[in-house]
Coordinates of C-alpha atoms in Angstrom, one line a residue:
Chain A
M23 CA 133.5 85.9 148.2
I24 CA 135.5 83.3 147.9
H25 CA 139.2 83.0 148.7
V26 CA 141.6 81.4 146.0
S27 CA 145.8 81.2 145.8
T28 CA 146.4 80.0 142.8
T29 CA 148.9 79.2 140.6
V30 CA 149.5 81.4 136.7
N31 CA 152.8 80.8 134.8
G32 CA 154.6 80.2 137.6
D33 CA 153.2 83.3 139.9
A34 CA 151.6 82.8 143.2
H35 CA 148.1 84.5 142.7
E36 CA 145.3 85.3 145.3
F37 CA 142.2 86.8 144.9
L38 CA 138.7 87.3 146.0
C39 CA 136.2 85.6 143.7
D40 CA 132.1 84.9 143.6
P41 CA 131.0 81.5 143.4
R42 CA 129.4 82.7 140.0
E43 CA 133.2 83.8 138.1
T44 CA 134.4 81.5 135.7
L45 CA 138.2 80.9 136.0
L46 CA 138.5 82.5 132.9
D47 CA 136.5 85.9 134.7
A48 CA 139.4 85.8 137.3
L49 CA 141.9 85.8 135.0
R50 CA 140.3 88.4 132.5
D51 CA 139.2 90.6 135.4
R52 CA 141.6 90.3 138.6
L53 CA 144.3 88.9 137.3
E54 CA 144.7 91.3 134.0
L55 CA 144.8 88.9 131.9
T56 CA 143.4 89.4 129.1
G57 CA 144.7 86.3 126.1
A58 CA 142.2 84.3 127.1
K59 CA 138.9 85.3 125.8
E60 CA 135.7 84.6 126.1
G61 CA 134.1 82.8 122.6
C62 CA 130.5 81.4 123.6
G63 CA 131.0 80.3 127.3
T64 CA 130.0 76.7 126.5
G65 CA 132.8 75.3 125.3
D66 CA 132.0 75.4 121.5
C67 CA 134.8 77.4 120.6
G68 CA 138.0 77.0 122.3
A69 CA 139.2 80.8 123.1
C70 CA 139.7 80.1 126.7
T71 CA 142.4 77.4 126.5
V72 CA 144.0 77.4 129.1
L73 CA 146.8 74.7 130.8
L74 CA 144.7 73.4 134.5
D75 CA 147.9 71.3 136.1
G76 CA 149.1 71.4 132.3
R77 CA 146.4 69.9 130.5
P78 CA 144.0 72.4 128.1
V79 CA 140.6 73.1 129.8
C80 CA 138.1 75.9 128.7
S81 CA 138.7 78.2 131.2
C82 CA 134.9 78.9 130.5
L83 CA 133.8 75.6 131.5
V84 CA 136.0 76.2 135.1
L85 CA 134.8 78.7 137.9
A86 CA 137.2 80.7 140.0
A87 CA 136.8 78.7 142.7
E88 CA 137.8 75.4 141.7
A89 CA 141.4 76.5 140.2
K90 CA 142.4 76.4 144.3
G91 CA 145.7 74.7 144.9
R92 CA 146.4 74.9 140.6
E93 CA 148.9 75.3 138.6
V94 CA 147.5 78.0 135.9
G95 CA 149.5 79.2 132.0
T96 CA 148.4 81.3 129.9
V97 CA 148.9 82.7 126.7
E98 CA 150.4 84.9 128.6
G99 CA 153.3 83.0 130.2
I100 CA 154.4 81.2 126.4
A101 CA 156.7 83.7 125.1
D102 CA 160.4 83.6 127.2
G103 CA 160.3 88.0 127.7
E104 CA 160.4 89.5 124.7
D105 CA 161.2 86.2 122.9
L106 CA 158.8 85.3 121.2
H107 CA 157.8 81.6 121.2
P108 CA 158.4 79.1 117.6
L109 CA 155.3 78.2 118.2
Q110 CA 154.3 82.5 118.1
R111 CA 157.2 83.3 115.6
K112 CA 154.8 80.8 113.3
F113 CA 152.5 82.0 113.6
I114 CA 152.9 85.9 112.5
E115 CA 156.1 84.0 109.4
H116 CA 152.8 81.7 108.5
A117 CA 149.8 84.7 108.8
A118 CA 148.6 81.7 111.1
L119 CA 145.3 84.8 112.6
Q120 CA 144.0 87.4 111.4
C121 CA 141.3 88.8 113.9
G122 CA 143.2 87.5 116.8
I123 CA 140.4 86.5 118.8
C124 CA 141.3 82.7 118.4
T125 CA 145.2 83.0 118.9
P126 CA 145.6 82.5 122.4
G127 CA 143.3 79.5 123.1
I128 CA 145.4 78.1 119.6
L129 CA 149.0 78.4 120.8
V130 CA 147.6 77.7 124.6
A131 CA 146.1 73.6 123.2
A132 CA 148.9 73.7 120.3
K133 CA 151.6 74.4 122.9
A134 CA 150.9 71.0 125.1
L135 CA 150.1 69.2 122.1
L136 CA 154.0 69.5 121.1
E137 CA 155.4 69.2 125.0
R138 CA 152.9 65.5 124.1
N139 CA 154.5 65.0 121.0
P140 CA 157.3 67.0 119.6
D141 CA 156.4 65.4 115.6
P142 CA 152.4 65.0 115.6
N143 CA 151.7 64.7 111.3
E144 CA 148.6 66.8 110.1
T145 CA 145.8 64.9 111.0
E146 CA 147.1 64.8 114.6
V147 CA 147.5 68.3 115.1
R148 CA 144.0 69.0 113.0
Y149 CA 142.6 67.2 116.2
W150 CA 143.9 67.9 118.9
L151 CA 143.0 72.0 117.6
A152 CA 139.1 70.5 116.7
G153 CA 137.9 72.6 120.4
N154 CA 139.0 75.9 119.0
L155 CA 137.5 77.1 116.0
C156 CA 139.3 79.5 113.4
R157 CA 136.2 81.6 111.6
C158 CA 139.1 83.5 109.3
T159 CA 142.1 81.1 108.7
G160 CA 140.0 77.9 107.0
Y161 CA 142.9 76.8 109.6
D162 CA 144.9 75.7 107.1
K163 CA 147.6 78.3 107.3
I164 CA 147.3 77.1 111.4
I165 CA 148.7 73.6 110.9
R166 CA 150.9 74.7 109.0
A167 CA 152.1 77.2 111.2
V168 CA 151.8 74.1 114.4
L169 CA 153.7 71.8 112.0
D170 CA 156.8 73.6 111.4
A171 CA 156.9 75.7 115.0
A172 CA 157.1 71.3 115.5
G173 CA 159.3 71.0 113.4
E174 CA 162.0 74.4 114.8
M175 CA 161.5 72.8 118.2
R176 CA 162.9 69.4 118.0
E177 CA 165.8 70.8 115.4
A178 CA 167.2 72.8 118.2
T179 CA 167.4 69.8 120.1
Chain B
M23 CA 128.8 87.0 128.4
M24 CA 126.0 84.9 129.8
K25 CA 126.5 84.3 133.7
P26 CA 125.1 81.5 135.3
V27 CA 122.2 82.7 138.4
A28 CA 123.6 82.8 141.6
F29 CA 124.2 80.0 143.7
E30 CA 126.2 78.7 147.3
Y31 CA 129.2 77.0 146.9
V32 CA 130.1 74.1 148.9
R33 CA 134.0 72.3 148.5
P34 CA 133.2 69.4 150.9
E35 CA 136.6 67.4 150.9
T36 CA 135.6 63.6 151.8
L37 CA 132.5 61.5 150.7
A38 CA 130.4 61.9 153.9
E39 CA 130.8 65.1 154.0
A40 CA 129.4 65.6 150.6
V41 CA 126.3 63.8 151.3
T42 CA 125.9 66.4 154.3
A43 CA 126.3 69.4 151.9
L44 CA 123.8 68.2 149.7
D45 CA 121.2 67.5 152.2
H46 CA 119.3 71.1 150.4
D47 CA 116.1 72.0 148.9
D48 CA 118.4 72.5 145.4
A49 CA 121.6 71.9 144.9
R50 CA 123.4 70.3 142.6
I51 CA 127.0 68.2 142.3
I52 CA 129.4 69.6 140.4
A53 CA 131.9 67.4 138.8
G54 CA 133.9 68.5 135.3
G55 CA 130.9 71.4 135.2
Q56 CA 130.7 70.4 130.6
S57 CA 127.3 70.0 130.7
L58 CA 126.4 71.7 133.5
L59 CA 128.1 74.8 132.9
P60 CA 126.9 75.8 130.3
M61 CA 122.8 74.3 131.1
M62 CA 123.2 76.4 134.5
N63 CA 125.1 79.3 132.3
F64 CA 121.6 78.7 130.1
R65 CA 120.0 79.0 133.1
L66 CA 118.3 76.1 132.3
V67 CA 119.2 75.3 135.7
Q68 CA 119.5 77.3 138.5
P69 CA 120.2 75.0 141.5
E70 CA 120.5 77.0 144.9
R71 CA 123.9 75.5 145.9
L72 CA 126.4 73.4 144.0
V73 CA 128.4 71.0 145.5
D74 CA 131.8 70.3 144.1
I75 CA 133.6 67.6 144.5
N76 CA 135.9 67.2 142.7
R77 CA 138.6 67.3 145.9
I78 CA 137.3 64.0 146.6
T79 CA 140.7 62.5 145.7
E80 CA 138.8 58.7 146.6
L81 CA 136.3 59.0 142.8
E82 CA 139.2 58.9 140.5
R83 CA 140.5 56.0 141.3
I84 CA 140.1 53.1 138.8
E85 CA 140.4 50.2 140.2
R86 CA 140.3 45.8 140.0
T87 CA 137.9 44.7 141.5
K88 CA 136.8 40.2 142.3
T89 CA 135.2 40.4 139.1
G90 CA 135.4 43.8 137.1
L91 CA 136.6 46.7 137.5
R92 CA 135.4 49.7 139.3
I93 CA 135.8 53.2 137.3
G94 CA 136.0 55.8 140.1
A95 CA 133.1 59.3 139.4
L96 CA 135.5 61.7 138.6
T97 CA 138.0 59.9 135.9
R98 CA 138.5 61.9 133.5
H99 CA 137.9 61.0 130.2
A100 CA 141.3 61.5 128.8
N101 CA 142.6 59.4 132.0
A102 CA 139.6 56.7 130.9
A103 CA 141.1 56.4 127.7
R104 CA 144.7 55.9 129.0
D105 CA 144.4 54.5 131.6
P106 CA 146.2 50.5 131.3
L107 CA 143.2 47.9 133.4
L108 CA 140.4 49.8 130.9
A109 CA 143.1 49.5 127.5
E110 CA 143.8 46.0 128.8
H111 CA 140.1 44.0 129.3
F112 CA 137.7 46.7 128.5
P113 CA 139.4 48.8 124.9
I114 CA 136.2 50.1 123.7
V115 CA 136.5 52.5 126.0
A116 CA 139.6 54.6 125.1
E117 CA 137.8 53.9 121.9
A118 CA 135.2 55.8 122.4
M119 CA 136.4 58.2 124.0
G120 CA 138.0 59.7 121.1
H121 CA 134.4 60.2 120.2
V122 CA 133.7 63.1 123.3
A123 CA 133.9 66.4 122.3
H124 CA 137.9 68.0 121.7
V125 CA 140.8 67.5 124.0
A126 CA 139.3 70.5 125.8
I127 CA 136.6 68.7 127.1
R128 CA 138.3 64.9 127.6
N129 CA 140.1 66.2 130.3
R130 CA 137.7 67.9 132.5
G131 CA 134.6 66.1 132.1
T132 CA 133.8 62.7 134.0
V133 CA 132.8 59.5 133.5
A134 CA 129.7 60.4 136.4
G135 CA 128.9 63.1 134.8
S136 CA 128.8 62.2 131.6
L137 CA 125.5 59.0 133.6
C138 CA 124.1 61.5 135.3
H139 CA 123.3 63.9 132.6
A140 CA 122.3 60.8 131.1
D141 CA 122.5 62.4 127.3
P142 CA 120.3 59.5 124.5
S143 CA 123.2 60.5 122.5
A144 CA 126.7 60.3 124.9
E145 CA 129.7 58.1 125.1
W146 CA 129.3 57.0 128.3
P147 CA 126.0 55.5 129.2
L148 CA 126.3 53.7 125.7
L149 CA 129.4 52.0 127.6
V150 CA 127.8 51.2 131.4
T151 CA 124.8 50.2 128.9
L152 CA 126.8 48.0 127.2
L153 CA 129.0 46.1 129.5
D154 CA 126.7 45.2 131.8
G155 CA 127.7 48.3 134.7
E156 CA 126.6 49.2 137.6
I157 CA 126.0 52.5 138.8
E158 CA 127.4 52.9 142.2
I159 CA 124.9 55.3 144.6
L160 CA 125.8 57.3 148.1
G161 CA 122.8 58.6 149.7
S162 CA 122.1 59.7 153.7
D163 CA 120.7 55.8 153.9
G164 CA 124.7 53.9 152.5
H165 CA 124.8 52.6 149.0
R166 CA 123.0 51.2 146.7
S167 CA 123.7 50.1 143.0
A168 CA 121.0 50.7 140.4
E169 CA 121.8 48.3 136.6
P170 CA 121.5 50.9 134.2
S171 CA 118.0 49.5 132.9
E172 CA 116.1 51.7 136.3
F173 CA 119.3 54.4 136.1
F174 CA 118.5 56.3 132.0
L175 CA 114.8 57.0 133.0
A176 CA 114.7 59.1 130.2
P177 CA 117.1 61.7 128.4
L178 CA 118.4 63.6 130.7
V179 CA 117.0 62.4 133.8
T180 CA 117.5 59.2 135.7
D181 CA 117.6 57.5 139.0
I182 CA 119.3 59.8 142.0
E183 CA 117.4 60.8 143.9
E184 CA 118.2 64.4 146.2
Q185 CA 120.8 63.6 149.0
E186 CA 122.7 61.0 146.3
L187 CA 126.0 61.1 144.1
V188 CA 127.5 58.2 142.1
T189 CA 130.4 57.1 143.3
G190 CA 131.6 55.2 139.9
V191 CA 130.1 52.6 138.3
H192 CA 132.0 49.1 138.0
L193 CA 131.8 46.7 135.0
P194 CA 132.0 42.7 135.0
L195 CA 134.7 42.0 133.7
P196 CA 133.0 39.1 130.5
A197 CA 133.0 35.9 131.0
G198 CA 135.5 34.6 128.6
P199 CA 137.4 35.8 126.3
S200 CA 135.7 38.9 123.5
G201 CA 136.1 41.4 121.0
M202 CA 134.6 44.0 121.5
A203 CA 134.8 47.6 119.0
F204 CA 132.4 51.0 119.3
E205 CA 130.9 53.1 115.7
E206 CA 130.0 56.6 116.5
V207 CA 128.8 59.2 113.1
A208 CA 128.4 62.7 114.3
Q209 CA 128.1 66.4 112.3
R210 CA 131.2 66.5 112.4
A211 CA 134.2 64.8 115.1
G212 CA 133.2 65.8 118.5
D213 CA 130.0 66.1 117.7
F214 CA 127.7 64.6 120.7
A215 CA 126.2 61.2 117.6
V216 CA 123.8 60.9 115.4
V217 CA 124.0 56.5 116.0
A218 CA 126.5 54.7 117.8
A219 CA 127.0 50.7 118.5
G220 CA 128.9 49.2 120.9
A221 CA 129.7 45.5 119.9
M222 CA 130.9 42.4 122.8
V223 CA 131.3 39.3 121.0
R224 CA 132.3 36.0 122.7
V225 CA 133.1 33.0 120.9
E226 CA 133.3 29.3 122.3
N227 CA 133.5 26.6 120.0
D228 CA 132.9 28.1 117.0
T229 CA 129.5 29.5 118.2
F230 CA 128.7 32.8 119.7
A231 CA 128.4 32.0 122.9
E232 CA 127.4 35.8 123.9
V233 CA 126.5 38.6 121.4
R234 CA 125.9 42.4 122.9
L235 CA 125.0 44.5 121.1
G236 CA 124.1 48.7 122.6
L237 CA 123.1 51.5 120.6
G238 CA 122.9 54.9 121.5
G239 CA 121.1 58.0 119.9
V240 CA 117.8 56.3 118.9
F241 CA 115.5 55.7 122.0
D242 CA 115.1 58.1 125.2
T243 CA 118.0 56.0 127.1
S244 CA 121.7 53.9 125.1
V245 CA 119.3 50.5 124.7
R246 CA 120.3 46.7 124.0
A247 CA 119.3 45.6 120.4
R248 CA 118.2 42.2 122.8
A249 CA 115.9 40.6 119.5
L250 CA 119.4 40.6 117.7
E251 CA 120.9 39.1 120.3
G252 CA 119.2 36.5 120.9
A253 CA 118.3 35.9 117.5
L254 CA 122.8 34.5 116.9
T255 CA 123.5 33.3 120.5
G256 CA 123.8 29.6 119.7
Q257 CA 124.4 30.2 116.1
R258 CA 127.8 29.7 113.9
A259 CA 130.4 32.1 114.7
R260 CA 130.2 33.5 111.3
A261 CA 129.9 37.3 109.6
E262 CA 127.3 35.5 107.4
E263 CA 125.0 35.7 110.4
L264 CA 126.0 38.6 111.7
E265 CA 124.3 40.1 108.5
A266 CA 121.3 38.0 108.5
A267 CA 119.8 39.0 111.6
L268 CA 121.0 42.9 111.4
P269 CA 116.9 43.9 110.6
L270 CA 117.2 43.2 114.2
A271 CA 119.0 45.6 115.5
I272 CA 116.0 48.0 114.6
E273 CA 113.8 46.5 116.6
D274 CA 111.3 48.5 119.2
L275 CA 113.7 51.8 118.2
E276 CA 112.2 55.2 118.7
P277 CA 114.8 57.8 117.7
N278 CA 113.5 61.4 117.0
D279 CA 113.3 63.9 114.6
D280 CA 115.9 66.7 115.3
L281 CA 117.8 69.2 114.3
H282 CA 120.5 66.5 113.3
A283 CA 119.3 64.1 111.5
S284 CA 115.7 63.0 110.8
A285 CA 114.0 59.8 112.2
D286 CA 114.1 58.0 109.3
Y287 CA 118.9 59.0 108.8
R288 CA 118.7 57.6 111.8
L289 CA 117.3 54.4 111.8
S290 CA 119.0 53.5 108.4
L291 CA 122.2 54.0 109.9
V292 CA 121.9 50.6 112.8
P293 CA 121.7 48.1 110.8
V294 CA 125.1 50.0 108.8
L295 CA 126.9 50.7 112.8
A296 CA 125.9 47.8 114.1
R297 CA 127.2 45.8 110.8
R298 CA 130.6 47.2 111.3
A299 CA 130.5 46.9 115.6
L300 CA 129.8 43.5 115.0
I301 CA 132.3 42.1 112.6
R302 CA 135.5 44.4 114.1
A303 CA 134.4 42.6 117.9
L304 CA 133.4 39.4 115.7
H305 CA 137.3 39.2 114.4
R306 CA 138.5 40.5 117.8
A307 CA 137.5 37.5 119.3
T308 CA 138.9 35.2 117.3
Q309 CA 141.8 36.8 116.6

């Protein structure tokens, strides 16, 4: 077993893991952060998207051991206590989800986009989220929710 | 849920430690892991030992050399896309990186990983083939370098020996002001290329001092269209000359039929993408 100490959503964590465990496995099974989902296990669907040192990665393609000393961010860290993040509120308002499997990954990826580019256009949002597959919504509601959240966040600052 | 076969995980802190760690019958290097881990999940590869080189930070650098730029093995696609040195000397790199998978994969996948995976449709092998890069390799016997034509042997097969690792790639600067351009057709944005083309054009005294055309997806490895390059060198630097030479671009190509495209379709794309890339490169070279 490998000893890993890492930071997840700002909190220090330690766990022991098998070399075969992915960061996704460790988050879900060791740390009980079950927001990130395994869709494909090959980096095609984006359901497992988390932040590694601030950048979106597919946590199914990162070994848990590789997270040693890194900062991990998951969907569980997006809301401020009981207060939902504007992206989360806008996803509800626009009904930008149906089954919800893709939603945690999309929220994490979208938040990373808005931190880099507070005023993205539709094309930029679509390309940024192109690695996050959704089989329910047809994407349109997701794109509108992200653009709406971006607008609200710009007004708030 | 898919899981690899059990393996031993080793994380060297230095290049010397990495070479020592590779002294094993069945060791593989993990850099970004964006090709290796899916293959391990599918159990297409089952290494007994995985050597994680991600802590060897000296492999992350992009630096100027006397004759070009050296890109460290661990450079992530996303970092290459926004590197100021690459943007200044090889803007084609950022252009090509826009075609590499999606944001999350580009944040993790590495230059050396793409080179060592050696997919004939991938962008880095094509860029290095086009730009006459030298692949820098470290082994138990010391350093060596390989030209793309020596390094890429077949789809997913390279010249890398056991106990060797790629430490970076050196891109020599063109001999004078040049223009470059990259074109790709894929089924969807981010998919592997059906066909990709990279062009480099250098103009002196209104003639083509040098023309290079690299192609991906149409042969066992990335290739250069040497017949077209030779025919154009020394010709007047005009779009009509480029157009006239396009039939030479498909000489000696042997594309495969696969799930994504027929061989005929791939061949039909070559002159289209070659034309777009060459004309844009010419335009940039003469701006």
